mmCIF file of C-alpha atoms in Angstrom:
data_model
loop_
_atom_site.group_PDB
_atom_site.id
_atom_site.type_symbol
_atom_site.label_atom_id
_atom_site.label_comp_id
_atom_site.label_asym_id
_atom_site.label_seq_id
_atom_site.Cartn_x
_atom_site.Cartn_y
_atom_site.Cartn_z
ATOM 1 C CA UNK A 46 0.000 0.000 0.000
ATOM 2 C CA UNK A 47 1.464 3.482 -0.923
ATOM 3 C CA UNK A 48 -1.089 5.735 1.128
ATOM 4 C CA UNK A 49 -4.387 6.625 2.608
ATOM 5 C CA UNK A 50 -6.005 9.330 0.008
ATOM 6 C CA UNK A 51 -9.395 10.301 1.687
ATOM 7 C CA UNK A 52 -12.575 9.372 4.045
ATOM 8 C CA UNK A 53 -16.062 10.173 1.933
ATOM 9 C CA UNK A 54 -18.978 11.148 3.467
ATOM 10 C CA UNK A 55 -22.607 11.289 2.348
ATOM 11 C CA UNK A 56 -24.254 14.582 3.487
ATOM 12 C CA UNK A 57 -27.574 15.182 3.630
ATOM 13 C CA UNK A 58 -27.263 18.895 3.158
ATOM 14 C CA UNK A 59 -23.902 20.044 1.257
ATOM 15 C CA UNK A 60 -23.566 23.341 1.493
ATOM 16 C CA UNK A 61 -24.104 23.282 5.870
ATOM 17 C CA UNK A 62 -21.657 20.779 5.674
ATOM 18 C CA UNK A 63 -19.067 22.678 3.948
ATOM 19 C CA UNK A 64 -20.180 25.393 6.255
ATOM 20 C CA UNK A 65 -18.703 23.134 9.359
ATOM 21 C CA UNK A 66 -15.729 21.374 7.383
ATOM 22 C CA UNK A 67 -14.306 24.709 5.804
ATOM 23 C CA UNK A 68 -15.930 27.465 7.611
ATOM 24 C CA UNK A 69 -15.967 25.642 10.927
ATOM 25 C CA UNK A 70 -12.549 22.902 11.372
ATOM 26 C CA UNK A 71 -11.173 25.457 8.711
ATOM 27 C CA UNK A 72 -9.965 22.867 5.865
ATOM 28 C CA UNK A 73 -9.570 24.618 2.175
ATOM 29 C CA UNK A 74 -11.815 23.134 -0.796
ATOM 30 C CA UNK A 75 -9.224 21.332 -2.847
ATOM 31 C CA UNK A 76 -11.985 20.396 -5.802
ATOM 32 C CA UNK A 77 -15.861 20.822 -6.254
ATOM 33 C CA UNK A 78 -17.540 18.985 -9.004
ATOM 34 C CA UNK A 79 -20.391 17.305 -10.086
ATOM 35 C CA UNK A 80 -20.201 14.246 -11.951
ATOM 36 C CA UNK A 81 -23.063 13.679 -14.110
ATOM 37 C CA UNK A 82 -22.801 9.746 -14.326
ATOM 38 C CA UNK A 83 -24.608 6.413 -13.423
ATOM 39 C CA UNK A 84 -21.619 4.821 -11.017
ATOM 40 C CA UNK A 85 -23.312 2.140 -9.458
ATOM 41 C CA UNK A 86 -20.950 -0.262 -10.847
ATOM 42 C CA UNK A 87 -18.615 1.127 -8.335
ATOM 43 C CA UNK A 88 -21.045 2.920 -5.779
ATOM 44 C CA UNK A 89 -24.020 -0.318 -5.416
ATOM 45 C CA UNK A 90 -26.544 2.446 -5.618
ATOM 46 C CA UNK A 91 -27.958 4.445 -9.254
ATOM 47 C CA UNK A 92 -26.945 8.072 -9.358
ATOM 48 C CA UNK A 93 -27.378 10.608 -12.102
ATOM 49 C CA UNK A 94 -25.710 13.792 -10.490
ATOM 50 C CA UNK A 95 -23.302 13.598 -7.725
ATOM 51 C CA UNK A 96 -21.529 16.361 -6.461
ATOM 52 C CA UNK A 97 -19.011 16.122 -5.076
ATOM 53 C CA UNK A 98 -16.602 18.352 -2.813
ATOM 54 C CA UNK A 99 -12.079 17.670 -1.478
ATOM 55 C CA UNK A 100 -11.136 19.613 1.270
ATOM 56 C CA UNK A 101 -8.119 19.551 3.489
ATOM 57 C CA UNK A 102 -4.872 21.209 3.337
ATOM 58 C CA UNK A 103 -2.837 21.874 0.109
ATOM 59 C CA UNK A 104 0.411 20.844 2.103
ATOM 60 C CA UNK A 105 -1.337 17.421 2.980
ATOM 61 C CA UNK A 106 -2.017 14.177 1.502
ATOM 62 C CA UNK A 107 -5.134 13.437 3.604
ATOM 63 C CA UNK A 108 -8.179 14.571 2.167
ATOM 64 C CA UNK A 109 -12.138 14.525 3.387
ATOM 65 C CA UNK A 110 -14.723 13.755 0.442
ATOM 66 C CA UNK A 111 -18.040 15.433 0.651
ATOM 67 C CA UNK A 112 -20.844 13.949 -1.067
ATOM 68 C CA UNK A 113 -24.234 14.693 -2.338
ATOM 69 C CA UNK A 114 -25.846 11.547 -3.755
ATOM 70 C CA UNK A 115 -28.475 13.814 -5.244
ATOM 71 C CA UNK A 116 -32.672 12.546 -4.478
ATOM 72 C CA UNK A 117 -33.352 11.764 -0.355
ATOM 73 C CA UNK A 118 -32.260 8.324 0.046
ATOM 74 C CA UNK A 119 -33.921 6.168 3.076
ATOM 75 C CA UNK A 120 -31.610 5.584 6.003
ATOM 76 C CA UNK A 121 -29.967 3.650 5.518
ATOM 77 C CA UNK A 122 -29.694 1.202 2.730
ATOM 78 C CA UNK A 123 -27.467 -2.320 3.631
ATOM 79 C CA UNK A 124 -23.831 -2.283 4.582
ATOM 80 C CA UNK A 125 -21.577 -1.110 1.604
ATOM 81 C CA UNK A 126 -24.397 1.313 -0.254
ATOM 82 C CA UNK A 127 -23.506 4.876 0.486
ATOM 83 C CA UNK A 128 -25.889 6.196 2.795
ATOM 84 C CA UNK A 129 -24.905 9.680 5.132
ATOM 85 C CA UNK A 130 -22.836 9.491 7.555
ATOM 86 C CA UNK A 131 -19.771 7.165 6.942
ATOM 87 C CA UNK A 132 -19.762 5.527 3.508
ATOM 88 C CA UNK A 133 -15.579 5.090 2.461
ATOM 89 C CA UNK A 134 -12.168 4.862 3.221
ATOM 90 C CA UNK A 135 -10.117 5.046 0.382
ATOM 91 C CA UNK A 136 -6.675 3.457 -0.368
ATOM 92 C CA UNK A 137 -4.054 4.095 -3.374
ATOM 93 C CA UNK A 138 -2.935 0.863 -3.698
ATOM 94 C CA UNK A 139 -2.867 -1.658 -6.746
ATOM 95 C CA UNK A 140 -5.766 -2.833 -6.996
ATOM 96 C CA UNK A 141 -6.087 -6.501 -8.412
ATOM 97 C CA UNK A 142 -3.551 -7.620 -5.666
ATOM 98 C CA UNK A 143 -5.223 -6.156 -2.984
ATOM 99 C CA UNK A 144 -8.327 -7.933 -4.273
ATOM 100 C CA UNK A 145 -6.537 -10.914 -4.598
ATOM 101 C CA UNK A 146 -5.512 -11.131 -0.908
ATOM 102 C CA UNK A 147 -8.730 -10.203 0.486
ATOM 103 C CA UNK A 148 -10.225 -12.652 -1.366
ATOM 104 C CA UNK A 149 -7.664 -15.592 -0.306
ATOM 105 C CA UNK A 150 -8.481 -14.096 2.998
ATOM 106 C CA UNK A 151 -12.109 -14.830 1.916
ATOM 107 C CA UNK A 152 -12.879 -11.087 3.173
ATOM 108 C CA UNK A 153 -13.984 -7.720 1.391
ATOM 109 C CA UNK A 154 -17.322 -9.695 0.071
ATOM 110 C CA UNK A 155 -17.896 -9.102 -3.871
ATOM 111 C CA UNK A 156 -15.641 -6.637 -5.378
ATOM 112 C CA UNK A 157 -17.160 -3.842 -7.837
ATOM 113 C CA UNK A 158 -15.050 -2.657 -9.750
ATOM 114 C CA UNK A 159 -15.135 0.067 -12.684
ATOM 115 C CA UNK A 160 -12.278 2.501 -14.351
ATOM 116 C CA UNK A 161 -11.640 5.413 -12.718
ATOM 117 C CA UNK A 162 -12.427 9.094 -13.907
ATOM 118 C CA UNK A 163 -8.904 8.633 -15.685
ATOM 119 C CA UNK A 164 -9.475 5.164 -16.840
ATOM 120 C CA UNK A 165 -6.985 3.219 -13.624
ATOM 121 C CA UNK A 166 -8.599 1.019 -12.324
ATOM 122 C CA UNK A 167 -11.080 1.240 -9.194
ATOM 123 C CA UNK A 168 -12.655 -1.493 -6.950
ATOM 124 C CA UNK A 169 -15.004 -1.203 -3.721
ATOM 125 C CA UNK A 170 -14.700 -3.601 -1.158
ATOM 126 C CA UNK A 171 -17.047 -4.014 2.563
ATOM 127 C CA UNK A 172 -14.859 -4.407 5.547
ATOM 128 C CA UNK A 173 -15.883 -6.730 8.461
ATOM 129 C CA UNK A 174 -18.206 -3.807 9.959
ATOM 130 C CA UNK A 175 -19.574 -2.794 6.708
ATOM 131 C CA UNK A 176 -18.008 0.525 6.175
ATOM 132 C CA UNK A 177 -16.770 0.474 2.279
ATOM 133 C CA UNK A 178 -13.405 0.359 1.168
ATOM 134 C CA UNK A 179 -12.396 2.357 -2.394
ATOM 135 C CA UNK A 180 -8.964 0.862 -3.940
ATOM 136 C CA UNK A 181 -7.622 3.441 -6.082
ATOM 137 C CA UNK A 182 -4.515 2.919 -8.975
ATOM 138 C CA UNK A 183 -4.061 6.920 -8.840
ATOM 139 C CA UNK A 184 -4.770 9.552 -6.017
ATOM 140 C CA UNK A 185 -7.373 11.435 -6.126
ATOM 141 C CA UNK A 186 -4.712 14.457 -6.004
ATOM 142 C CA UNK A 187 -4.061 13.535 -9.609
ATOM 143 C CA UNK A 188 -7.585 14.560 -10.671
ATOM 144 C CA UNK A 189 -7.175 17.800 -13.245
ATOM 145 C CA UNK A 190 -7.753 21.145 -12.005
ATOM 146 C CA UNK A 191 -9.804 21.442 -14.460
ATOM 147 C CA UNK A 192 -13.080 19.424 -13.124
ATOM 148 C CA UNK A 193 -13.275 22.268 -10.296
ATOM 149 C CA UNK A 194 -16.107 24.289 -10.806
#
């Protein structure tokens, strides 16, 4: 494993929570954008318009993932379907041996897996207590500037 890259959480209201995160604990907005896109090859759960919002410190690796799943979504759905509240930690790592050893390990249930914005590849697993796991080829912190908004 090369590094933890961020923690995602579902919010039920975006901006208040960017309101505590930024205004509040004072991290900077790293990238804001919406991704227009059906990932529940990756996610478990259909979405049309996420947005989505980095913050932490430029001078850090560790970043916090907002995330607006779009439509109200009951509370909560099964363990490893984004719900708010806790839904990832995510690990740059590569990402067919990790999925090999958790599965000779017989843990991380059914991987999904799907290319990445950049076309690496991109896997969720469910740990023991059902919070999900994102494997990532790249950092997030490669994303282009250019998808801020």
């Amino acid at each position: 494993m090369t590094g933890v890259d961020h923690v995602g959480l579902c919010v039920a209201d975006l901006e208040v929570s960017l309101r505590f995160y930024r205004d509040g604990v004072g991290l900077d907005v790293l990238a804001d954008f919406t991704l227009d896109a059906d990932l529940e090859p990756l996610l478990g759960v259909a979405t049309s318009h996420v947005r989505t919002v980095f913050l932490g410190a430029a001078n850090d690796g560790g970043k916090l993932e907002l995330i607006d799943l779009g439509e109200p979504r009951p509370e909560p759905p099964g363990p490893g379907v984004p719900h708010r509240g806790l839904f990832l930690v995510s690990f740059v790592t590569p990402v067919q041996p990790a999925l090999d050893r958790l599965d000779a390990l017989g843990m991380g249930g059914k991987p999904r897996i799907m290319a990445g914005l950049d076309g690496s590849a991109c896997a969720t697993v469910v740990d023991p207590d059902g919070v999900t796991v994102e494997l990532l080829e790249r950092p997030v912190a490669q994303l282009s500037s250019s998808r801020n908004q």
